[in-house]
Amino acid sequence: MVMDTKHKASIIDGKAAALAVRDRLRQEVSALRDGRGIDPALAVILVGENPASKVYVRNKGRACEEAGIRSMQFTLGADTPQAELLSLIDKLNNSPDVHGILVQLPVPAHIDEGTVLEAISPQKDVDGFHPCNMGRLVAGAPLLAPCTPYGIMRLIETIGYDLGGKDAVIVGRSNIVGKPMALMLLHKNATVTVCHSRTKDLADKVRAADVVVAAIGKERFIKGDWIKEGAVVMDVGINRTTSGGLAGDVDFEGAASRASWITPVPGGVGPMTIAMLLENTVKAARLSMKGNV
Ligand code: NDP
């Protein structure tokens, strides 16, 4: 998936790649419904009033509808006791009509995120954050894999890039992006370095990378002259700029003058993250057919 560009780098068009996934899923969903009597459904739980979370939940609901996936949204007040949230998750775990369950993060401070994520049935854990799914990812046999790194792997596949023997540097070590990304790249035979806020000589590490994944949360933090000629650059960051736009964690202009492939922000990794959520939901619906729930 490539867009024309005046830069040296070809731009990886995440929007187009995501659209292709969603088109395919629409067909799979109707085949499941008509052929197997399964109506894939995703339950999204939002606790509190975080404005960004509300937008994410709304977008996920819309994406579901477009793919023909039933979407259910549960909005709980910011002071909802943890026990109440756990009881809702339990109900959804036991409902045969619900195939995927997602709790929008972050949850309010009085709720323990780990406890909540562990309460979701691993077969319905479409975010792939349950320790069981994380463990399976470590072992190289993921059931449901975290959407953002999963989407990045798909984008790398769409450009036909062989990761075997390549040096990959990930900046950021969160449980939702950096760590699972490292495992996925490792499984495809890249040599992986994971950097974080205590990493020494970060620029030099990035300069040595054939593949750079930036997941930091700081606008244009990775400078153009850190990028090795011909590198593949995957920018996960979503940062609101002072002018009201969005920018990634990479200085796009500088990096695009040296890289061979680069994802834009917006329109790169973000749309694929949502597409992988839909894909995981359809996968979870199939798992339910196998009587795993
Ligand atoms: P976290 O805040 O959980 O993690 C950020 C990571 O960056 C940490 O590991 C941190 O290191 C590291 N970091 C911070 N400062 C530096 C520094 N100066 N040098 C090196 N490393 C540093 O963020 P997430 O992983 O959740 O998200 C990262 C970005 O990706 C955000 O902008 C987020 O909005 C975006 N995002 C986008 C998604 C998409 O679909 N496109 C999905 C998920 C996230 P340390 O661990 O030492 O603190």
XYZ file of C-alpha atoms and ligand atoms in Angstrom:
341
model
C 0.000 0.000 0.000
C 1.887 3.048 -1.232
C 0.988 6.646 -1.897
C 2.889 8.923 -4.279
C 5.322 11.115 -2.450
C 7.831 13.811 -3.151
C 10.080 12.315 -0.483
C 12.654 9.656 -1.000
C 10.625 7.299 1.161
C 7.501 5.563 -0.040
C 4.641 6.255 2.302
C 2.868 3.268 3.790
C -0.808 4.041 3.414
C -2.376 2.635 6.569
C -5.803 3.947 5.637
C -5.878 1.982 2.388
C -4.470 -1.143 4.057
C -7.101 -0.885 6.794
C -9.860 -0.415 4.239
C -8.791 -3.592 2.460
C -8.918 -5.521 5.756
C -12.326 -4.087 6.578
C -13.695 -5.004 3.130
C -12.545 -8.585 3.560
C -13.967 -8.741 7.090
C -17.348 -7.501 5.883
C -17.544 -10.530 3.613
C -16.348 -12.891 6.352
C -18.905 -11.504 8.777
C -21.786 -12.050 6.373
C -20.516 -15.560 5.623
C -20.426 -16.304 9.370
C -23.904 -14.887 9.836
C -25.513 -16.546 6.826
C -23.555 -19.784 6.837
C -23.006 -20.488 10.524
C -25.663 -18.410 12.283
C -22.988 -16.456 14.170
C -23.457 -12.718 14.461
C -20.041 -11.357 15.551
C -20.406 -8.806 18.344
C -17.991 -6.568 20.228
C -18.759 -5.138 23.675
C -16.851 -1.970 24.542
C -16.871 -0.712 28.132
C -16.024 2.881 28.938
C -15.614 3.938 32.563
C -15.627 7.683 33.172
C -15.598 10.762 31.006
C -12.125 10.872 29.422
C -12.809 12.881 26.214
C -10.147 11.065 24.150
C -11.517 7.693 25.301
C -15.021 8.730 24.272
C -13.759 9.515 20.761
C -11.896 6.173 20.562
C -14.974 4.255 21.701
C -17.176 6.081 19.193
C -14.717 5.347 16.359
C -14.512 1.680 17.296
C -18.317 1.458 17.294
C -18.507 3.050 13.845
C -15.799 0.781 12.460
C -17.710 -2.252 13.756
C -20.920 -1.126 12.091
C -19.157 -0.591 8.768
C -17.785 -4.123 8.895
C -21.194 -5.545 9.838
C -20.022 -6.394 13.374
C -22.578 -5.767 16.107
C -21.269 -3.202 18.548
C -22.457 -2.820 22.132
C -21.302 0.075 24.265
C -21.486 0.192 28.041
C -20.796 3.572 29.619
C -20.219 3.525 33.369
C -19.819 6.537 35.643
C -16.323 7.604 36.751
C -17.044 6.496 40.345
C -18.330 3.018 39.414
C -16.987 0.515 41.968
C -14.512 -2.014 40.593
C -16.816 -4.861 41.672
C -19.573 -3.489 39.444
C -17.254 -3.387 36.438
C -16.062 -6.929 37.165
C -19.632 -8.140 37.408
C -20.442 -6.615 33.984
C -17.349 -8.310 32.494
C -18.465 -11.601 34.042
C -21.903 -11.242 32.453
C -20.365 -10.521 29.047
C -17.896 -13.415 29.435
C -20.855 -15.729 29.883
C -23.001 -14.300 27.110
C -22.928 -16.443 23.953
C -24.016 -13.377 21.946
C -20.841 -11.433 22.794
C -17.604 -12.477 21.108
C -15.196 -9.673 21.943
C -14.854 -7.589 25.120
C -12.759 -4.465 25.409
C -12.358 -2.140 28.385
C -11.210 1.242 27.116
C -8.044 2.316 28.941
C -7.183 4.183 31.037
C -9.628 3.247 33.781
C -10.124 5.647 36.749
C -7.459 5.479 39.473
C -9.590 3.530 42.005
C -9.860 0.628 39.553
C -6.948 -1.791 39.186
C -6.222 -2.136 35.472
C -4.492 -5.505 35.838
C -7.428 -7.043 37.710
C -9.849 -5.798 35.070
C -7.796 -7.080 32.126
C -7.409 -10.469 33.792
C -11.160 -10.707 34.334
C -11.855 -10.747 30.583
C -12.069 -14.241 29.144
C -8.866 -14.820 27.095
C -11.014 -16.051 24.158
C -12.901 -12.730 24.153
C -9.869 -10.529 24.875
C -9.777 -8.695 21.532
C -7.169 -6.212 22.811
C -4.836 -9.140 23.498
C -3.803 -7.744 26.903
C -4.782 -10.734 29.073
C -1.692 -12.382 30.649
C -2.720 -15.618 28.946
C -2.652 -13.973 25.523
C 0.594 -12.165 26.370
C 2.086 -15.490 27.453
C 0.999 -17.161 24.246
C 2.600 -14.325 22.316
C 5.879 -14.912 24.170
C 5.653 -18.574 23.148
C 5.030 -17.578 19.526
C 1.462 -18.899 19.339
C -0.825 -15.925 19.950
C -4.560 -16.510 20.224
C -5.555 -12.851 20.083
C -2.637 -10.444 19.625
C -2.442 -6.767 20.682
C -3.883 -4.669 17.869
C -1.269 -1.945 17.371
C 1.830 -4.142 16.951
C -0.267 -6.685 15.050
C -1.297 -3.917 12.641
C 2.324 -2.814 12.258
C 3.332 -6.362 11.322
C 0.581 -6.399 8.698
C 1.805 -3.097 7.264
C 5.343 -4.473 7.052
C 3.890 -7.495 5.227
C 2.020 -5.287 2.749
C 5.306 -3.735 1.582
C 6.854 -7.192 1.201
C 9.727 -6.387 3.542
C 11.695 -9.379 4.830
C 12.544 -8.869 8.509
C 14.908 -11.844 8.631
C 18.280 -10.794 10.061
C 17.338 -7.092 10.149
C 18.161 -4.852 13.108
C 14.935 -3.484 14.584
C 14.899 -0.761 17.223
C 11.715 -0.065 19.169
C 11.567 3.129 21.188
C 9.037 2.603 23.988
C 8.431 -0.459 26.175
C 4.742 -0.265 27.061
C 2.741 -3.456 27.515
C 0.379 -2.446 24.718
C 2.909 -1.481 22.039
C 6.643 -1.760 22.695
C 6.890 -5.162 24.414
C 4.502 -7.123 22.162
C 6.084 -5.416 19.138
C 9.480 -6.749 20.213
C 8.135 -10.294 20.378
C 6.421 -10.107 16.996
C 9.554 -8.773 15.288
C 11.655 -11.400 17.033
C 9.347 -14.155 15.777
C 9.992 -12.881 12.260
C 13.755 -13.234 12.864
C 14.663 -9.577 13.350
C 17.339 -8.749 15.914
C 15.458 -6.541 18.329
C 16.551 -3.740 20.643
C 13.970 -2.158 22.945
C 14.777 1.389 24.082
C 13.134 3.489 26.788
C 13.632 6.622 28.859
C 16.769 5.235 30.555
C 18.431 4.112 27.329
C 21.900 5.565 26.754
C 22.872 6.992 23.355
C 19.394 6.569 21.894
C 20.252 8.434 18.678
C 23.129 6.026 17.951
C 20.895 3.016 18.521
C 18.268 4.384 16.147
C 20.984 5.218 13.584
C 21.939 1.536 13.459
C 18.373 0.341 12.823
C 17.002 -1.126 9.602
C 13.531 -0.898 11.153
C 12.478 1.764 13.647
C 9.238 1.614 15.625
C 8.564 4.802 17.570
C 6.052 4.483 20.432
C 6.995 7.214 22.863
C 4.202 9.775 22.974
C 6.439 12.804 22.327
C 5.925 14.918 19.242
C 8.675 14.547 16.586
C 11.063 13.159 19.195
C 12.973 10.966 16.708
C 14.997 13.301 14.504
C 15.376 12.885 10.767
C 19.155 12.562 10.931
C 18.837 9.607 13.342
C 17.306 7.538 10.544
C 19.604 5.215 8.621
C 19.446 5.560 4.820
C 16.859 3.095 3.526
C 15.338 2.254 6.918
C 11.680 1.343 7.452
C 10.048 3.734 9.938
C 6.805 2.884 11.734
C 5.472 5.815 13.731
C 2.971 4.843 16.441
C 2.820 8.205 18.219
C -0.330 10.291 18.212
C 0.385 13.750 19.568
C -1.892 16.768 19.460
C 0.123 19.754 18.140
C -0.265 23.330 19.360
C -1.978 24.180 16.073
C -4.625 21.521 16.743
C -3.320 18.938 14.262
C -1.771 15.538 14.884
C 1.904 14.625 14.750
C 3.798 11.422 15.287
C 6.829 10.627 17.416
C 9.089 10.974 14.358
C 10.118 14.125 12.518
C 8.304 12.995 9.386
C 9.895 15.343 6.841
C 13.435 14.656 8.006
C 12.927 10.915 8.305
C 11.152 10.625 4.937
C 14.178 12.134 3.201
C 16.300 9.165 4.346
C 13.977 6.196 4.933
C 12.815 3.792 2.238
C 9.363 3.361 3.824
C 7.540 5.412 6.424
C 4.066 5.584 7.987
C 2.412 9.006 8.200
C 0.500 10.362 11.201
C -2.422 10.403 10.823
C -3.206 7.680 8.302
C -0.523 5.131 9.161
C -0.557 2.849 12.178
C -3.791 4.243 13.697
C -6.272 2.942 11.079
C -4.621 -0.495 11.113
C -4.995 -0.688 14.899
C -8.776 -0.427 14.524
C -8.793 -2.855 11.600
C -6.955 -5.429 13.760
C -9.503 -4.940 16.528
C -12.218 -5.893 14.043
C -10.156 -8.813 12.828
C -9.672 -10.032 16.409
C -13.422 -9.772 16.990
C -14.151 -11.961 13.971
C -11.442 -14.374 15.126
C -13.030 -14.470 18.600
C -16.408 -15.223 16.998
C -14.799 -18.191 15.243
C -13.199 -19.341 18.511
C -16.651 -19.371 20.103
C -17.782 -21.753 17.343
C -15.109 -24.191 18.392
C -16.706 -24.328 21.823
C -13.753 -22.667 23.494
C -15.817 -20.160 25.451
P 3.503 4.828 27.173
O 3.455 6.204 27.757
O 2.882 3.710 27.898
O 5.033 4.455 26.886
C 5.916 5.368 26.348
C 7.274 4.748 26.262
O 8.174 5.726 25.743
C 7.831 4.301 27.613
O 8.388 3.009 27.527
C 8.892 5.343 27.920
O 10.002 4.839 28.648
C 9.340 5.738 26.531
N 9.942 7.060 26.562
C 9.431 8.191 27.112
N 10.318 9.182 26.996
C 11.406 8.676 26.374
C 12.649 9.210 26.007
N 12.965 10.478 26.253
N 13.534 8.411 25.388
C 13.243 7.110 25.144
N 12.060 6.529 25.480
C 11.160 7.328 26.097
O 2.904 4.995 25.709
P 2.168 3.957 24.722
O 3.076 2.863 24.341
O 0.835 3.643 25.253
O 1.944 4.934 23.474
C 3.017 5.560 22.819
C 2.456 6.519 21.787
O 1.718 5.779 20.841
C 1.485 7.554 22.321
O 1.614 8.740 21.528
C 0.129 6.956 22.061
O -0.889 7.930 21.908
C 0.385 6.261 20.753
N -0.477 5.111 20.503
C -0.981 5.022 19.241
C -1.729 3.945 18.876
C -2.198 3.854 17.475
O -3.102 3.089 17.184
N -1.588 4.574 16.544
C -2.093 2.887 19.827
C -1.434 3.023 21.115
C -0.677 4.118 21.424
P 9.883 4.334 30.183
O 9.240 2.995 30.098
O 11.300 4.269 30.643
O 9.051 5.351 30.894
